Amino acid sequence: MKQLIAFCLLALVVSTSAIPAPSFAADEASLTVLITGANRGLGLEFARQYREAGWHVIGTARKPDAATDLRELGVTVLQLDVTDGDSVARLAGNLEDQPIDMLINNAGILPAQDTLPETSIETVARILDVNTLGPLRVTQALLPNLAEGDRKTIVNITSGLGSITRNQSGRFYGYRESKAALNMSSRSMAAELRGDGFIVVAMDPGWVQTDMGGANATLTPEQSISGMRSVIDSLTVEDTGTYRRYDGASVPW
Ligand SMILES: NC(=O)c1ccc[n+]([C@@H]2O[C@H](COP(=O)([O-])OP(=O)(O)OC[C@H]3O[C@@H](n4cnc5c(N)ncnc54)[C@H](OP(=O)(O)O)[C@@H]3O)[C@@H](O)[C@H]2O)c1
């Protein structure tokens, strides 16, 4: 009965498109990836590429009804606001008993914050809520699903701006802190879950042409995501707890 209710709830929020399913690669056809913030930008490109590779893709959006581009990929679309504990709990409830091979904590925000006098502490708190606490909430809630998956992989989308070593120019208050703290979460998750066969990495996508990155960014979403997918594909348990760029290079903490 519980499963039936979960299925009905899922059916209410799930949508698929009329696009025919791509031909699945044999070894990837049974894998499931959940991507947060998948309605635009890097999340949408992750969804497109994993779908093309034959994965079952669960893409989350704050407003699923407005996630037209995501729906058109033929992925499962579920509602999620990573700052809302009830929304996270609903997502986990809808996915009860569904193994998830990989979680990509991608949702993030970058409100402009310049010098220290210009910085709004309320905005810093909001950034931390989305970029740092969001991935913690979602990972914690979906841990049972990930434990049932074959890949047991958690990818936390961080930024080069989260590197303390590389911070020579300052600014971006809130965003830098949020990604440095996310990096620490990644290390902690990696250490705690290593014994259970999990791989946890912090990945810097590079500077990418999205709403966040802007038109002058050096990479297209296709380039960044192709690079990250190659790195993710090659990960072994030896790589857990690392901080990597889209091209595989290590980033200093
Ligand atoms: N683009 C770059 O150059 C760059 C560089 C380094 C790191 N990153 C990181 O890469 C990730 C994706 O960035 P992007 O460039 O694709 O950004 P984007 O185009 O601005 O997209 C951000 C995504 O996050 C979602 N989101 C925002 N707040 C959310 C919340 N409270 N709950 C759930 N979803 C939420 C957005 O949903 P809505 O549409 O509902 O707002 C959207 O889907 C972020 O973590 C970002 O920090 C990007």
Short mmCIF file of C-alpha atoms and ligand atoms in Angstrom, two decimals:
data_model
loop_
_atom_site.label_atom_id
_atom_site.label_comp_id
_atom_site.label_asym_id
_atom_site.label_seq_id
_atom_site.Cartn_x
_atom_site.Cartn_y
_atom_site.Cartn_z
CA MET A 1 0.00 0.00 0.00
CA LYS A 2 2.82 2.35 0.98
CA GLN A 3 4.53 1.61 -2.33
CA LEU A 4 1.29 2.18 -4.24
CA ILE A 5 0.83 5.60 -2.61
CA ALA A 6 4.46 6.47 -3.40
CA PHE A 7 3.94 5.40 -7.01
CA CYS A 8 0.77 7.51 -7.33
CA LEU A 9 2.55 10.53 -5.86
CA LEU A 10 5.40 10.00 -8.27
CA ALA A 11 2.99 9.72 -11.19
CA LEU A 12 1.54 13.10 -10.24
CA VAL A 13 4.81 14.94 -10.52
CA VAL A 14 6.62 12.92 -13.15
CA SER A 15 6.56 13.92 -16.76
CA THR A 16 8.09 12.45 -19.87
CA SER A 17 8.20 13.88 -23.36
CA ALA A 18 7.08 12.59 -26.67
CA ILE A 19 10.73 12.31 -27.79
CA PRO A 20 11.62 8.67 -28.46
CA ALA A 21 14.05 7.17 -25.96
CA PRO A 22 17.65 7.17 -27.25
CA SER A 23 19.30 3.83 -27.96
CA PHE A 24 20.81 2.83 -24.64
CA ALA A 25 24.42 1.69 -24.26
CA ALA A 26 24.15 -1.74 -22.64
CA ASP A 27 26.20 -0.92 -19.55
CA GLU A 28 24.56 2.46 -18.90
CA ALA A 29 20.94 1.61 -19.61
CA SER A 30 20.17 0.53 -16.06
CA LEU A 31 21.89 3.42 -14.28
CA THR A 32 20.04 6.26 -12.57
CA VAL A 33 21.36 9.77 -11.95
CA LEU A 34 19.59 12.48 -9.96
CA ILE A 35 20.58 16.06 -10.85
CA THR A 36 19.46 19.04 -8.79
CA GLY A 37 18.71 22.36 -10.51
CA ALA A 38 18.33 20.57 -13.84
CA ASN A 39 15.92 22.98 -15.55
CA ARG A 40 18.64 25.22 -16.99
CA GLY A 41 22.38 25.80 -17.27
CA LEU A 42 24.81 23.04 -16.33
CA GLY A 43 22.11 20.87 -14.76
CA LEU A 44 20.13 20.83 -17.99
CA GLU A 45 23.24 19.90 -20.00
CA PHE A 46 24.09 17.13 -17.51
CA ALA A 47 20.54 15.82 -17.99
CA ARG A 48 20.81 16.01 -21.78
CA GLN A 49 24.13 14.17 -21.95
CA TYR A 50 23.28 11.44 -19.43
CA ARG A 51 19.94 10.90 -21.13
CA GLU A 52 21.72 10.60 -24.47
CA ALA A 53 24.09 8.05 -22.92
CA GLY A 54 21.06 6.00 -21.94
CA TRP A 55 20.82 6.70 -18.22
CA HIS A 56 17.54 7.05 -16.39
CA VAL A 57 17.71 10.73 -15.48
CA ILE A 58 15.80 12.29 -12.60
CA GLY A 59 16.04 16.05 -12.93
CA THR A 60 14.77 18.33 -10.21
CA ALA A 61 13.37 21.81 -10.62
CA ARG A 62 11.85 24.32 -8.23
CA LYS A 63 9.00 24.76 -10.70
CA PRO A 64 8.55 21.49 -12.63
CA ASP A 65 5.65 22.88 -14.67
CA ALA A 66 7.93 25.56 -16.10
CA ALA A 67 10.80 23.13 -16.80
CA THR A 68 9.91 22.80 -20.49
CA ASP A 69 13.45 22.16 -21.81
CA LEU A 70 14.00 19.46 -19.21
CA ARG A 71 10.68 17.77 -19.97
CA GLU A 72 11.54 17.70 -23.65
CA LEU A 73 14.53 15.48 -22.87
CA GLY A 74 12.19 12.76 -21.68
CA VAL A 75 13.56 12.71 -18.16
CA THR A 76 11.71 12.25 -14.89
CA VAL A 77 11.05 15.72 -13.47
CA LEU A 78 10.54 16.13 -9.73
CA GLN A 79 10.00 19.22 -7.60
CA LEU A 80 12.85 20.29 -5.31
CA ASP A 81 13.85 23.46 -3.54
CA VAL A 82 17.09 22.55 -1.76
CA THR A 83 16.48 25.16 0.96
CA ASP A 84 13.12 23.69 1.92
CA GLY A 85 13.27 20.70 4.26
CA ASP A 86 9.69 19.69 3.40
CA SER A 87 10.49 19.72 -0.31
CA VAL A 88 13.58 17.56 0.29
CA ALA A 89 11.56 15.13 2.43
CA ARG A 90 8.85 14.92 -0.27
CA LEU A 91 11.47 14.12 -2.88
CA ALA A 92 12.94 11.35 -0.72
CA GLY A 93 9.42 10.03 -0.04
CA ASN A 94 8.62 9.93 -3.75
CA LEU A 95 11.84 8.04 -4.43
CA GLU A 96 11.44 5.47 -1.68
CA ASP A 97 12.93 2.13 -2.77
CA GLN A 98 14.38 3.68 -5.96
CA PRO A 99 18.12 2.95 -6.19
CA ILE A 100 20.13 5.98 -7.35
CA ASP A 101 23.60 5.37 -8.79
CA MET A 102 24.75 8.96 -8.80
CA LEU A 103 23.69 12.21 -7.18
CA ILE A 104 24.85 15.46 -8.75
CA ASN A 105 24.41 18.34 -6.30
CA ASN A 106 24.37 21.03 -8.96
CA ALA A 107 21.81 23.64 -7.85
CA GLY A 108 23.50 26.86 -6.83
CA ILE A 109 23.28 30.64 -6.80
CA LEU A 110 25.73 33.49 -7.27
CA PRO A 111 24.16 36.82 -6.33
CA ALA A 112 26.65 39.59 -7.04
CA GLN A 113 28.54 40.61 -3.91
CA ASP A 114 31.49 42.92 -4.36
CA THR A 115 33.48 44.67 -1.65
CA LEU A 116 33.05 43.98 2.06
CA PRO A 117 31.14 47.23 2.74
CA GLU A 118 28.76 46.37 -0.11
CA THR A 119 28.11 42.85 1.12
CA SER A 120 24.70 41.98 2.51
CA ILE A 121 24.91 39.46 5.36
CA GLU A 122 21.35 38.31 4.57
CA THR A 123 22.48 37.50 1.04
CA VAL A 124 25.52 35.61 2.37
CA ALA A 125 23.17 33.53 4.54
CA ARG A 126 20.92 32.81 1.53
CA ILE A 127 23.90 31.70 -0.58
CA LEU A 128 25.11 29.38 2.19
CA ASP A 129 21.61 27.94 2.51
CA VAL A 130 21.43 27.03 -1.19
CA ASN A 131 25.05 26.15 -2.01
CA THR A 132 26.23 24.50 1.21
CA LEU A 133 23.24 23.36 3.25
CA GLY A 134 21.29 22.36 0.13
CA PRO A 135 23.71 19.57 -0.90
CA LEU A 136 23.89 18.40 2.73
CA ARG A 137 20.09 18.19 3.01
CA VAL A 138 19.70 16.37 -0.30
CA THR A 139 22.59 13.94 0.23
CA GLN A 140 21.41 13.08 3.73
CA ALA A 141 17.87 12.43 2.52
CA LEU A 142 18.92 10.30 -0.47
CA LEU A 143 21.67 8.31 1.24
CA PRO A 144 19.51 5.14 1.48
CA ASN A 145 18.79 5.37 -2.28
CA LEU A 146 22.48 5.87 -3.07
CA ALA A 147 23.44 2.94 -0.86
CA GLU A 148 21.22 0.74 -3.06
CA GLY A 149 22.85 2.01 -6.28
CA ASP A 150 25.68 0.27 -8.11
CA ARG A 151 27.90 3.35 -8.53
CA LYS A 152 27.44 5.01 -5.11
CA THR A 153 28.76 8.30 -6.49
CA ILE A 154 28.15 11.80 -5.15
CA VAL A 155 29.32 14.75 -7.26
CA ASN A 156 29.23 18.10 -5.52
CA ILE A 157 29.43 20.91 -8.05
CA THR A 158 31.75 23.43 -6.45
CA SER A 159 33.79 26.21 -8.06
CA GLY A 160 37.38 27.34 -8.44
CA LEU A 161 36.22 30.31 -6.32
CA GLY A 162 35.94 27.86 -3.41
CA SER A 163 39.71 27.31 -3.38
CA ILE A 164 41.24 29.06 -0.36
CA THR A 165 44.74 28.59 -1.80
CA ARG A 166 43.83 30.35 -5.05
CA ASN A 167 41.95 33.25 -3.53
CA GLN A 168 44.12 36.25 -4.40
CA SER A 169 41.44 38.72 -5.46
CA GLY A 170 38.74 38.40 -2.79
CA ARG A 171 35.18 39.59 -3.55
CA PHE A 172 32.31 37.16 -4.16
CA TYR A 173 31.53 37.11 -0.43
CA GLY A 174 29.17 34.34 0.45
CA TYR A 175 29.79 32.41 -2.77
CA ARG A 176 33.45 31.69 -2.01
CA GLU A 177 32.58 30.68 1.56
CA SER A 178 29.70 28.51 0.40
CA LYS A 179 31.87 26.52 -2.02
CA ALA A 180 34.82 26.21 0.39
CA ALA A 181 32.36 24.81 2.96
CA LEU A 182 30.86 22.51 0.33
CA ASN A 183 34.38 21.26 -0.33
CA MET A 184 34.71 20.44 3.36
CA SER A 185 31.37 18.59 3.24
CA SER A 186 32.73 16.58 0.30
CA ARG A 187 35.84 15.59 2.23
CA SER A 188 33.79 14.62 5.27
CA MET A 189 31.31 12.59 3.21
CA ALA A 190 34.20 10.91 1.38
CA ALA A 191 35.91 9.94 4.63
CA GLU A 192 32.71 8.75 6.31
CA LEU A 193 31.34 6.80 3.34
CA ARG A 194 34.54 5.37 1.89
CA GLY A 195 34.15 2.13 3.83
CA ASP A 196 30.73 1.63 2.24
CA GLY A 197 32.21 1.91 -1.27
CA PHE A 198 31.07 5.48 -1.98
CA ILE A 199 32.96 7.89 -4.22
CA VAL A 200 32.48 11.57 -3.34
CA VAL A 201 34.11 14.34 -5.36
CA ALA A 202 33.99 18.13 -5.50
CA MET A 203 34.00 19.25 -9.14
CA ASP A 204 34.78 22.68 -10.55
CA PRO A 205 33.00 23.03 -13.92
CA GLY A 206 35.25 25.87 -15.10
CA TRP A 207 33.84 29.22 -16.26
CA VAL A 208 30.81 28.31 -18.32
CA GLN A 209 28.31 30.19 -20.51
CA THR A 210 25.15 29.89 -18.43
CA ASP A 211 22.90 32.47 -16.76
CA MET A 212 25.38 32.36 -13.86
CA GLY A 213 28.60 32.34 -15.87
CA GLY A 214 27.49 34.94 -18.44
CA ALA A 215 28.18 35.22 -22.15
CA ASN A 216 31.91 35.97 -21.78
CA ALA A 217 32.67 32.66 -20.08
CA THR A 218 35.35 30.54 -21.73
CA LEU A 219 33.48 27.24 -21.95
CA THR A 220 30.19 26.14 -23.46
CA PRO A 221 27.99 23.91 -21.28
CA GLU A 222 28.67 21.05 -23.75
CA GLN A 223 32.45 21.36 -23.23
CA SER A 224 32.24 21.61 -19.45
CA ILE A 225 29.80 18.73 -19.03
CA SER A 226 31.60 16.46 -21.52
CA GLY A 227 34.78 17.05 -19.56
CA MET A 228 33.14 16.39 -16.19
CA ARG A 229 31.46 13.24 -17.51
CA SER A 230 34.82 11.86 -18.65
CA VAL A 231 36.32 12.56 -15.24
CA ILE A 232 33.30 11.07 -13.44
CA ASP A 233 33.38 7.97 -15.67
CA SER A 234 36.99 7.29 -14.76
CA LEU A 235 36.59 7.72 -10.98
CA THR A 236 37.57 4.88 -8.65
CA VAL A 237 37.46 4.70 -4.86
CA GLU A 238 41.04 6.01 -4.91
CA ASP A 239 39.65 9.34 -6.19
CA THR A 240 37.18 9.82 -3.38
CA GLY A 241 37.64 13.08 -1.47
CA THR A 242 39.35 14.88 -4.35
CA TYR A 243 38.71 18.40 -5.73
CA ARG A 244 38.82 18.26 -9.50
CA ARG A 245 38.38 20.56 -12.43
CA TYR A 246 36.20 19.68 -15.45
CA ASP A 247 39.34 18.57 -17.32
CA GLY A 248 40.46 16.26 -14.53
CA ALA A 249 43.17 18.53 -13.07
CA SER A 250 43.39 18.65 -9.27
CA VAL A 251 42.43 21.96 -7.68
CA PRO A 252 44.34 23.04 -4.54
CA TRP A 253 42.03 23.31 -1.53
N1 LIG B 1 28.51 28.77 -14.74
C1 LIG B 1 29.72 28.83 -14.20
O1 LIG B 1 30.64 29.47 -14.75
C2 LIG B 1 30.01 28.10 -12.91
C3 LIG B 1 31.35 28.12 -12.45
C4 LIG B 1 31.64 27.43 -11.28
C5 LIG B 1 30.66 26.74 -10.61
N2 LIG B 1 29.36 26.75 -11.07
C6 LIG B 1 28.37 26.00 -10.30
O2 LIG B 1 27.65 25.14 -11.18
C7 LIG B 1 26.32 24.95 -10.68
C8 LIG B 1 25.32 25.24 -11.78
O3 LIG B 1 25.52 26.59 -12.19
P1 LIG B 1 24.89 27.19 -13.53
O4 LIG B 1 25.93 27.99 -14.17
O5 LIG B 1 24.19 26.15 -14.29
O6 LIG B 1 23.82 28.21 -12.88
P2 LIG B 1 22.38 28.70 -13.40
O7 LIG B 1 22.35 28.68 -14.87
O8 LIG B 1 22.13 29.97 -12.69
O9 LIG B 1 21.38 27.55 -12.86
C9 LIG B 1 21.25 27.35 -11.48
C10 LIG B 1 20.27 26.23 -11.22
O10 LIG B 1 20.16 26.08 -9.78
C11 LIG B 1 18.78 26.10 -9.46
N3 LIG B 1 18.51 26.60 -8.11
C12 LIG B 1 18.79 27.82 -7.59
N4 LIG B 1 18.34 27.90 -6.33
C13 LIG B 1 17.77 26.71 -6.03
C14 LIG B 1 17.12 26.17 -4.91
N5 LIG B 1 16.94 26.89 -3.78
N6 LIG B 1 16.65 24.90 -4.96
C15 LIG B 1 16.82 24.17 -6.09
N7 LIG B 1 17.39 24.62 -7.20
C16 LIG B 1 17.87 25.88 -7.17
C17 LIG B 1 18.16 27.01 -10.51
O11 LIG B 1 16.74 26.83 -10.53
P3 LIG B 1 15.74 28.07 -10.92
O12 LIG B 1 15.69 28.09 -12.41
O13 LIG B 1 14.45 27.70 -10.27
O14 LIG B 1 16.34 29.32 -10.35
C18 LIG B 1 18.87 26.51 -11.75
O15 LIG B 1 18.28 25.31 -12.20
C19 LIG B 1 26.18 25.85 -9.46
O16 LIG B 1 26.38 25.11 -8.28
C20 LIG B 1 27.30 26.86 -9.65
O17 LIG B 1 27.73 27.43 -8.43
C21 LIG B 1 29.02 27.41 -12.21
#
